[in-house]
């Protein structure tokens, strides 16, 4: 040993050289302190400080005061104390740092030059060390406290460390039974000590020798298991020696048939421990194992051996109490207790059980609660101690070696598969490594079902039962239930709220569902469990997961929305609909594809449930809404849009594009459209009431003057269309859902308003009959001066309009009448544009495919694809009729009112030759020019035709009802035809006027009447008689109809106006027509 570091080494009592000292039990901190200060190294003090430090939690050297590792097991330690800790005396210092001067600090530069962890790295051999550095490099483990075996608790308070150490002892015994157990020579220990000394004496610049590979074969596997189970070399050596000593004198006895805790108690003395505290701890563990294995959890009842069991419990208690006796009496008491203990324990352990078909078995640990926990600790050795998320290389060899423990622990293939699956799954929970989950699922698939097991194994597993306390009280469980129910509970807890635990979905969730389904299948194999499982299939289980998680997620959303309701301007139901839509989107894109592997209706289940949950929130709001408020305009579209999204999601998930009848019953429609439709109708009716008043005022304020030379219509129609457009804009900006019925109601109301507008225009015209002077009394030609009026029947004497009506007619000038016509034409020509605009805006607001979605859940929904949008047909019809009437009125007014004196009163008076029609061409041209200046081009022919028709009506009036002062001779026929031709050519205007065909058709009836004047009187009389006979036979023509050449009334009037005595005499004799002035 270098004198520069360690000047002197003082051996402990009983030790001659370093070979007699277990350097694993030397305090490294004390050695470093002695090296730094140049003090002698007292190994007895170093050993004492090492064991004193075991009472304190090992600290990390990272400088973080909140990181430490607990020595005790958290679960077995119970809850934290409820009382306050006692005050710490400031005068006392920790015995660990008594050698530090007051000026030194654990964090001072002088002390940090050589850190404890660095020196441990330098001192300990890389092959043998199991230091805290391993813990520092491990990943931070997850909490797995809620995943524990459903097994009874152990009355002795056995800890995980106890299980770990005992499982290693059993493993050594089983390996020893196959001849693989040897005691390592001292060469390795000497090699280690030399390395430590070299490290103490080497300078800091020297490097560490490369790590050597472990020995091959069983020896190497034993070393691996020792390291994996964190067993010190000293304990390993003691256990090997004890087991080998136990076989001395037992010829033919297998090591795995020994009562291991008892044999170790007998073969290992206190002298083999560095201090008494360690020995007592070790002895307590062996006693607890005997008590748990032989007394607390026996697989087979004791029967007549019950008294012996009580004696055994007393002996165990005496053995433990022997250590409190004086030192001279301890060994005597201990020897006596062990001798008696061996007799009783062996008798109990070697009783027959399970048929013992495999040979001699020592039943000291047949209670499977203890065995399973011991085997669990052995299985944990397959994980890499530096990276617990990975398996060791050569794990198959380790598992094969672990089969040697099956005989002692009563493990079968099925139990091994179940325990290994448990260990893999729990390791997944601790590390979060997806690989572990996949391995656990694969291992569960290997667990044989009931019919795949042998009869002996089935009987054995049937007897493996335990009674545990749970929330429902005491419950008896089989082995499979004890292992699998915790897994099922742990998985169900997460899958029942997978939106929280699997925020991103991923394959991890798919693996969890796979394990859940495998566990469920295995539990269904247990007869007692069948009655407790409510679901009958994997599909039902998946539906349960979806329902639970969706409800939990929805509740969180509601809570979040309600929390922000005061600060948000948006209504809570609107915000809720938006958040729910996001939830469904994540559900359908992330989770449903995973769950659909086990239930193809995953999307439908989640969507239907969300539809139902939101519907419950929405219903009170729907029931309470009475008017279109801001909240209604916000909530209704959001709710309807959500329903459309949900139904679309459901339909798209089905290949047939339909919804299953079972789920259709669950989808109770919100009927937002129906409720909002009533509110919209109220709004429409109120708007239409205002529109009627606005239209009436617009007509009253109209002055019927053109807006401009280009816009020759009145201002009122522009105002009416503005009102209509604003109303439609307000209607379509209503964000609430609506049906076609509400739109049609609005269109019918607007159509009615347009009809009212048209009717107001027509009502301003008055009666056309007021423009036409009364028809003179029909008389016959006579040369005498006196006329005595006589009529076959009494005729109504029409009087001219009164002065007030005449002034009203005069106000209706040709220009104003044309503006009315232009206005109506503007109205009717813009109706098509209005209809197209409405149709386009409706298609944007309400797509046609919406109905198919609604129809999928509401069979009573009306098919909007078969409904037609109402049009402005009523307005169109009324406007066209009004334009015809105004045109007719305008033409009649020009001829019978404005040109009455020249045309009606002056034409062909006193004879045809003196007052020809050509005198009227100029005034007609003036009126026509005035018309064409104001009227719009599309109406020009219409109004000119009306003027032509009025002119022809005036001409017929002059020829047939011209009064007593108008007479015609046969020769006037040619002149009349010429005048008619002139009139016709005037309106044709060389092709610039009316079409010739149209004019010819209108002139043709008048031409026939004029040609009657060219017939002989006798021929006229014959025609009149013939027509009268037809009239008498029932073909009577009504008075007042258009004059037709073959009509008796027309023929009579031609004879009455014929300047011929024969004609006069005939009408006098036949019709009693009075005479007129010649």
Short mmCIF file of C-alpha atoms in Angstrom, two decimals, residues 379-720:
data_model
loop_
_atom_site.label_atom_id
_atom_site.label_comp_id
_atom_site.label_asym_id
_atom_site.label_seq_id
_atom_site.Cartn_x
_atom_site.Cartn_y
_atom_site.Cartn_z
CA UNK A 379 -38.48 -13.44 -13.27
CA UNK A 380 -37.54 -9.80 -12.71
CA UNK A 381 -33.93 -10.82 -13.25
CA UNK A 382 -34.54 -11.00 -17.01
CA UNK A 383 -34.50 -7.19 -17.30
CA UNK A 384 -31.37 -5.19 -17.88
CA UNK A 385 -30.46 -3.55 -14.60
CA UNK A 386 -29.15 -0.49 -16.44
CA UNK A 387 -32.12 -0.21 -18.80
CA UNK A 388 -35.19 -1.84 -17.29
CA UNK A 389 -37.08 -1.40 -20.55
CA UNK A 390 -34.99 -4.08 -22.24
CA UNK A 391 -34.45 -7.79 -21.73
CA UNK A 392 -31.01 -9.20 -21.08
CA UNK A 393 -29.17 -10.95 -23.84
CA UNK A 394 -29.56 -14.67 -23.39
CA UNK A 395 -32.89 -14.30 -21.58
CA UNK A 396 -33.93 -17.70 -22.93
CA UNK A 397 -31.07 -19.33 -21.04
CA UNK A 398 -32.09 -17.60 -17.83
CA UNK A 399 -35.72 -18.68 -18.22
CA UNK A 400 -34.59 -22.21 -18.92
CA UNK A 401 -32.46 -22.16 -15.76
CA UNK A 402 -35.41 -20.81 -13.75
CA UNK A 403 -37.36 -23.96 -14.61
CA UNK A 404 -35.21 -25.71 -12.02
CA UNK A 405 -37.14 -23.82 -9.33
CA UNK A 406 -40.53 -25.11 -10.48
CA UNK A 407 -40.24 -28.22 -8.30
CA UNK A 408 -39.79 -26.31 -5.04
CA UNK A 409 -42.20 -23.51 -5.86
CA UNK A 410 -44.90 -25.70 -7.42
CA UNK A 411 -44.77 -23.85 -10.75
CA UNK A 412 -46.38 -25.33 -13.85
CA UNK A 413 -46.16 -24.24 -17.46
CA UNK A 414 -49.43 -22.31 -17.16
CA UNK A 415 -48.37 -20.63 -13.91
CA UNK A 416 -45.02 -19.71 -15.42
CA UNK A 417 -46.67 -18.21 -18.52
CA UNK A 418 -49.11 -16.22 -16.38
CA UNK A 419 -46.39 -14.98 -14.00
CA UNK A 420 -44.05 -14.09 -16.83
CA UNK A 421 -46.83 -12.20 -18.61
CA UNK A 422 -47.50 -10.40 -15.33
CA UNK A 423 -43.85 -9.44 -14.89
CA UNK A 424 -43.56 -8.23 -18.48
CA UNK A 425 -46.72 -6.17 -18.17
CA UNK A 426 -45.72 -4.66 -14.84
CA UNK A 427 -42.32 -3.80 -16.27
CA UNK A 428 -44.14 -2.03 -19.09
CA UNK A 429 -46.09 -0.04 -16.51
CA UNK A 430 -42.89 0.89 -14.69
CA UNK A 431 -40.80 1.78 -17.74
CA UNK A 432 -43.45 2.76 -20.27
CA UNK A 433 -41.52 0.81 -22.90
CA UNK A 434 -43.92 -0.34 -25.68
CA UNK A 435 -41.70 -3.35 -26.33
CA UNK A 436 -42.61 -4.72 -22.93
CA UNK A 437 -46.32 -4.41 -23.71
CA UNK A 438 -45.89 -6.29 -26.95
CA UNK A 439 -43.95 -9.05 -25.18
CA UNK A 440 -46.61 -9.25 -22.48
CA UNK A 441 -49.33 -9.67 -25.12
CA UNK A 442 -47.36 -12.39 -26.87
CA UNK A 443 -46.78 -14.15 -23.56
CA UNK A 444 -50.49 -14.02 -22.71
CA UNK A 445 -51.28 -15.69 -25.99
CA UNK A 446 -49.15 -18.61 -24.81
CA UNK A 447 -51.19 -19.12 -21.65
CA UNK A 448 -53.08 -22.30 -22.27
CA UNK A 449 -56.85 -22.36 -22.03
CA UNK A 450 -58.65 -24.82 -19.77
CA UNK A 451 -59.14 -27.49 -22.41
CA UNK A 452 -55.47 -27.29 -23.41
CA UNK A 453 -54.20 -28.18 -19.93
CA UNK A 454 -53.70 -31.68 -18.61
CA UNK A 455 -56.11 -33.12 -16.10
CA UNK A 456 -53.53 -33.02 -13.27
CA UNK A 457 -52.68 -29.40 -13.98
CA UNK A 458 -56.37 -28.47 -14.15
CA UNK A 459 -56.94 -30.06 -10.76
CA UNK A 460 -53.87 -28.36 -9.33
CA UNK A 461 -54.88 -24.91 -10.61
CA UNK A 462 -58.42 -25.43 -9.33
CA UNK A 463 -57.03 -25.78 -5.79
CA UNK A 464 -54.94 -22.62 -6.00
CA UNK A 465 -57.28 -20.18 -4.32
CA UNK A 466 -57.01 -17.31 -1.93
CA UNK A 467 -59.34 -15.00 -0.09
CA UNK A 468 -58.68 -11.26 -0.34
CA UNK A 469 -60.39 -8.22 1.06
CA UNK A 470 -61.75 -5.75 -1.47
CA UNK A 471 -64.31 -2.96 -1.62
CA UNK A 472 -67.12 -5.48 -1.99
CA UNK A 473 -65.88 -7.45 1.03
CA UNK A 474 -64.06 -10.75 1.24
CA UNK A 475 -63.68 -12.46 -2.12
CA UNK A 476 -62.25 -15.81 -3.13
CA UNK A 477 -60.05 -15.78 -6.21
CA UNK A 478 -58.36 -18.42 -8.30
CA UNK A 479 -54.73 -18.14 -9.30
CA UNK A 480 -55.60 -16.77 -12.76
CA UNK A 481 -57.91 -14.21 -11.25
CA UNK A 482 -55.25 -13.11 -8.76
CA UNK A 483 -52.83 -12.47 -11.61
CA UNK A 484 -55.14 -11.20 -14.33
CA UNK A 485 -57.73 -9.15 -12.43
CA UNK A 486 -55.17 -6.48 -11.40
CA UNK A 487 -54.04 -6.23 -15.02
CA UNK A 488 -57.63 -5.97 -16.18
CA UNK A 489 -58.41 -3.35 -13.56
CA UNK A 490 -55.30 -1.33 -14.42
CA UNK A 491 -56.00 -1.46 -18.16
CA UNK A 492 -59.71 -0.77 -17.77
CA UNK A 493 -58.95 2.29 -15.68
CA UNK A 494 -56.96 3.73 -18.57
CA UNK A 495 -59.06 2.51 -21.45
CA UNK A 496 -62.19 3.80 -19.77
CA UNK A 497 -60.63 7.25 -20.12
CA UNK A 498 -58.33 6.74 -23.07
CA UNK A 499 -58.65 10.37 -24.11
CA UNK A 500 -56.48 11.28 -21.12
CA UNK A 501 -54.12 8.34 -20.96
CA UNK A 502 -53.56 8.03 -24.71
CA UNK A 503 -53.63 11.61 -25.86
CA UNK A 504 -52.00 10.78 -29.16
CA UNK A 505 -53.46 7.31 -29.60
CA UNK A 506 -50.48 5.45 -31.12
CA UNK A 507 -49.75 1.75 -31.12
CA UNK A 508 -49.52 1.81 -27.34
CA UNK A 509 -53.30 2.00 -27.09
CA UNK A 510 -53.69 -0.81 -29.63
CA UNK A 511 -51.38 -2.96 -27.54
CA UNK A 512 -53.32 -2.16 -24.39
CA UNK A 513 -56.61 -3.14 -26.02
CA UNK A 514 -55.01 -6.34 -27.27
CA UNK A 515 -53.91 -7.24 -23.73
CA UNK A 516 -57.34 -6.30 -22.38
CA UNK A 517 -59.06 -8.65 -24.81
CA UNK A 518 -56.61 -11.46 -24.03
CA UNK A 519 -57.10 -11.00 -20.28
CA UNK A 520 -60.83 -10.97 -20.75
CA UNK A 521 -60.72 -14.22 -22.69
CA UNK A 522 -58.63 -15.89 -20.00
CA UNK A 523 -60.88 -14.67 -17.20
CA UNK A 524 -63.92 -15.99 -19.00
CA UNK A 525 -62.32 -19.40 -18.66
CA UNK A 526 -62.72 -19.13 -14.89
CA UNK A 527 -66.19 -20.39 -14.04
CA UNK A 528 -66.64 -18.18 -11.01
CA UNK A 529 -65.80 -15.11 -13.06
CA UNK A 530 -68.39 -15.72 -15.78
CA UNK A 531 -71.28 -14.49 -13.65
CA UNK A 532 -69.43 -11.29 -12.78
CA UNK A 533 -68.71 -10.22 -16.34
CA UNK A 534 -71.62 -8.28 -17.72
CA UNK A 535 -70.35 -7.95 -21.27
CA UNK A 536 -70.88 -10.90 -23.56
CA UNK A 537 -68.45 -10.16 -26.35
CA UNK A 538 -65.37 -8.18 -27.32
CA UNK A 539 -67.63 -5.75 -29.16
CA UNK A 540 -69.56 -5.02 -25.97
CA UNK A 541 -66.34 -4.46 -24.04
CA UNK A 542 -65.06 -2.01 -26.66
CA UNK A 543 -68.40 -0.23 -26.57
CA UNK A 544 -68.06 0.03 -22.80
CA UNK A 545 -64.59 1.60 -23.18
CA UNK A 546 -65.87 4.08 -25.73
CA UNK A 547 -68.91 5.01 -23.67
CA UNK A 548 -66.93 5.52 -20.48
CA UNK A 549 -64.14 7.54 -22.08
CA UNK A 550 -66.48 9.69 -24.16
CA UNK A 551 -68.56 10.50 -21.10
CA UNK A 552 -65.47 11.42 -19.10
CA UNK A 553 -64.07 13.55 -21.92
CA UNK A 554 -67.44 15.24 -22.42
CA UNK A 555 -67.70 16.00 -18.71
CA UNK A 556 -64.26 17.61 -18.77
CA UNK A 557 -65.23 19.70 -21.78
CA UNK A 558 -68.44 20.86 -20.06
CA UNK A 559 -66.48 21.77 -16.95
CA UNK A 560 -63.88 23.66 -19.00
CA UNK A 561 -66.52 25.52 -21.01
CA UNK A 562 -68.48 26.45 -17.89
CA UNK A 563 -65.30 27.72 -16.24
CA UNK A 564 -64.67 30.08 -19.17
CA UNK A 565 -68.33 31.00 -19.71
CA UNK A 566 -68.11 34.30 -17.82
CA UNK A 567 -65.06 35.54 -19.69
CA UNK A 568 -66.16 34.34 -23.14
CA UNK A 569 -68.59 36.40 -25.23
CA UNK A 570 -69.82 33.26 -26.95
CA UNK A 571 -72.70 31.26 -25.49
CA UNK A 572 -71.57 28.16 -23.60
CA UNK A 573 -73.55 25.82 -25.88
CA UNK A 574 -71.81 27.29 -28.92
CA UNK A 575 -68.40 26.81 -27.35
CA UNK A 576 -69.44 23.36 -26.23
CA UNK A 577 -70.44 22.40 -29.78
CA UNK A 578 -67.07 23.54 -31.11
CA UNK A 579 -65.14 21.60 -28.47
CA UNK A 580 -67.30 18.52 -28.96
CA UNK A 581 -66.66 18.66 -32.70
CA UNK A 582 -62.91 18.69 -31.96
CA UNK A 583 -63.38 15.74 -29.63
CA UNK A 584 -65.21 13.78 -32.33
CA UNK A 585 -62.60 14.64 -34.91
CA UNK A 586 -59.84 13.28 -32.68
CA UNK A 587 -62.00 10.30 -31.84
CA UNK A 588 -62.65 9.40 -35.47
CA UNK A 589 -59.08 9.96 -36.68
CA UNK A 590 -57.03 8.67 -33.73
CA UNK A 591 -58.99 6.29 -31.55
CA UNK A 592 -61.76 4.78 -33.66
CA UNK A 593 -59.39 3.21 -36.22
CA UNK A 594 -57.73 1.39 -33.34
CA UNK A 595 -60.93 0.30 -31.62
CA UNK A 596 -62.53 -0.67 -34.94
CA UNK A 597 -60.27 -3.72 -35.03
CA UNK A 598 -62.48 -5.21 -32.33
CA UNK A 599 -65.73 -3.34 -33.01
CA UNK A 600 -66.43 -2.10 -36.51
CA UNK A 601 -69.08 0.30 -35.16
CA UNK A 602 -66.60 2.26 -33.04
CA UNK A 603 -67.24 5.52 -34.90
CA UNK A 604 -71.00 5.06 -34.72
CA UNK A 605 -70.90 4.32 -30.99
CA UNK A 606 -68.85 7.38 -30.12
CA UNK A 607 -70.75 9.69 -32.45
CA UNK A 608 -74.15 8.50 -31.24
CA UNK A 609 -73.15 8.97 -27.61
CA UNK A 610 -71.79 12.47 -28.23
CA UNK A 611 -75.03 13.27 -30.07
CA UNK A 612 -77.01 12.14 -27.04
CA UNK A 613 -74.84 13.95 -24.46
CA UNK A 614 -74.93 17.26 -26.31
CA UNK A 615 -78.65 16.85 -26.90
CA UNK A 616 -79.28 16.75 -23.15
CA UNK A 617 -77.39 20.03 -22.77
CA UNK A 618 -79.23 21.59 -25.71
CA UNK A 619 -82.83 20.61 -24.93
CA UNK A 620 -83.53 23.17 -22.14
CA UNK A 621 -82.28 25.94 -24.40
CA UNK A 622 -84.46 24.79 -27.30
CA UNK A 623 -87.52 24.61 -25.07
CA UNK A 624 -86.97 28.10 -23.69
CA UNK A 625 -86.30 30.02 -26.93
CA UNK A 626 -89.16 32.25 -28.12
CA UNK A 627 -87.52 34.86 -30.32
CA UNK A 628 -84.50 35.19 -32.58
CA UNK A 629 -82.00 36.54 -30.06
CA UNK A 630 -78.21 36.69 -30.34
CA UNK A 631 -77.91 33.55 -28.27
CA UNK A 632 -80.34 31.72 -30.55
CA UNK A 633 -78.47 32.89 -33.62
CA UNK A 634 -75.25 31.61 -32.04
CA UNK A 635 -76.40 28.29 -30.55
CA UNK A 636 -78.78 27.00 -33.23
CA UNK A 637 -76.29 26.95 -36.12
CA UNK A 638 -73.61 25.43 -33.89
CA UNK A 639 -75.98 22.70 -32.69
CA UNK A 640 -77.30 21.99 -36.17
CA UNK A 641 -73.80 21.98 -37.63
CA UNK A 642 -72.66 19.57 -34.94
CA UNK A 643 -75.58 17.26 -35.67
CA UNK A 644 -74.81 17.37 -39.38
CA UNK A 645 -71.16 16.55 -38.66
CA UNK A 646 -72.12 13.68 -36.37
CA UNK A 647 -74.58 12.17 -38.85
CA UNK A 648 -72.15 12.61 -41.71
CA UNK A 649 -69.48 10.87 -39.66
CA UNK A 650 -71.79 7.96 -38.95
CA UNK A 651 -72.91 7.57 -42.55
CA UNK A 652 -69.40 7.82 -43.94
CA UNK A 653 -68.26 5.06 -41.60
CA UNK A 654 -70.81 2.68 -43.07
CA UNK A 655 -70.05 1.21 -46.46
CA UNK A 656 -73.74 1.21 -47.37
CA UNK A 657 -74.15 4.85 -46.39
CA UNK A 658 -76.92 4.05 -43.89
CA UNK A 659 -77.33 3.82 -40.14
CA UNK A 660 -78.08 0.58 -38.36
CA UNK A 661 -81.60 0.43 -36.93
CA UNK A 662 -80.30 -0.19 -33.40
CA UNK A 663 -78.26 3.01 -33.42
CA UNK A 664 -80.94 4.98 -35.26
CA UNK A 665 -83.19 4.57 -32.21
CA UNK A 666 -80.49 6.14 -30.06
CA UNK A 667 -80.13 9.12 -32.37
CA UNK A 668 -83.03 11.30 -31.29
CA UNK A 669 -82.95 14.30 -33.68
CA UNK A 670 -82.39 17.69 -32.12
CA UNK A 671 -85.05 19.14 -34.48
CA UNK A 672 -83.27 22.45 -34.40
CA UNK A 673 -84.71 23.25 -37.81
CA UNK A 674 -88.23 22.70 -36.60
CA UNK A 675 -87.80 24.92 -33.54
CA UNK A 676 -85.86 27.59 -35.36
CA UNK A 677 -88.37 27.41 -38.23
CA UNK A 678 -91.12 28.63 -35.92
CA UNK A 679 -88.96 31.52 -34.78
CA UNK A 680 -88.05 32.35 -38.37
CA UNK A 681 -91.74 32.34 -39.36
CA UNK A 682 -92.47 34.82 -36.57
CA UNK A 683 -89.71 37.03 -37.88
CA UNK A 684 -90.95 36.66 -41.48
CA UNK A 685 -94.50 37.60 -40.55
CA UNK A 686 -93.36 40.68 -38.66
CA UNK A 687 -91.18 41.73 -41.60
CA UNK A 688 -93.96 41.21 -44.13
CA UNK A 689 -96.28 43.36 -42.04
CA UNK A 690 -93.78 46.21 -42.26
CA UNK A 691 -93.16 45.64 -45.97
CA UNK A 692 -96.86 46.12 -46.81
CA UNK A 693 -96.77 49.55 -45.19
CA UNK A 694 -93.48 50.46 -46.90
CA UNK A 695 -94.81 49.46 -50.34
CA UNK A 696 -98.01 51.46 -49.83
CA UNK A 697 -96.04 54.59 -48.91
CA UNK A 698 -93.71 54.11 -51.90
CA UNK A 699 -96.68 54.12 -54.32
CA UNK A 700 -98.29 57.13 -52.66
CA UNK A 701 -95.09 59.16 -52.88
CA UNK A 702 -94.45 58.23 -56.52
CA UNK A 703 -94.70 61.15 -59.00
CA UNK A 704 -94.36 58.92 -62.06
CA UNK A 705 -91.54 60.79 -63.62
CA UNK A 706 -88.54 59.06 -65.20
CA UNK A 707 -85.48 58.85 -62.97
CA UNK A 708 -83.28 59.76 -65.92
CA UNK A 709 -83.25 59.51 -69.72
CA UNK A 710 -81.60 56.13 -69.32
CA UNK A 711 -83.73 54.98 -66.38
CA UNK A 712 -87.26 55.73 -67.54
CA UNK A 713 -89.04 53.98 -64.69
CA UNK A 714 -90.38 55.44 -61.48
CA UNK A 715 -88.47 55.64 -58.22
CA UNK A 716 -91.02 53.59 -56.29
CA UNK A 717 -90.07 50.27 -57.91
CA UNK A 718 -86.42 50.87 -56.99
CA UNK A 719 -87.50 51.46 -53.41
CA UNK A 720 -89.65 48.32 -53.44
#
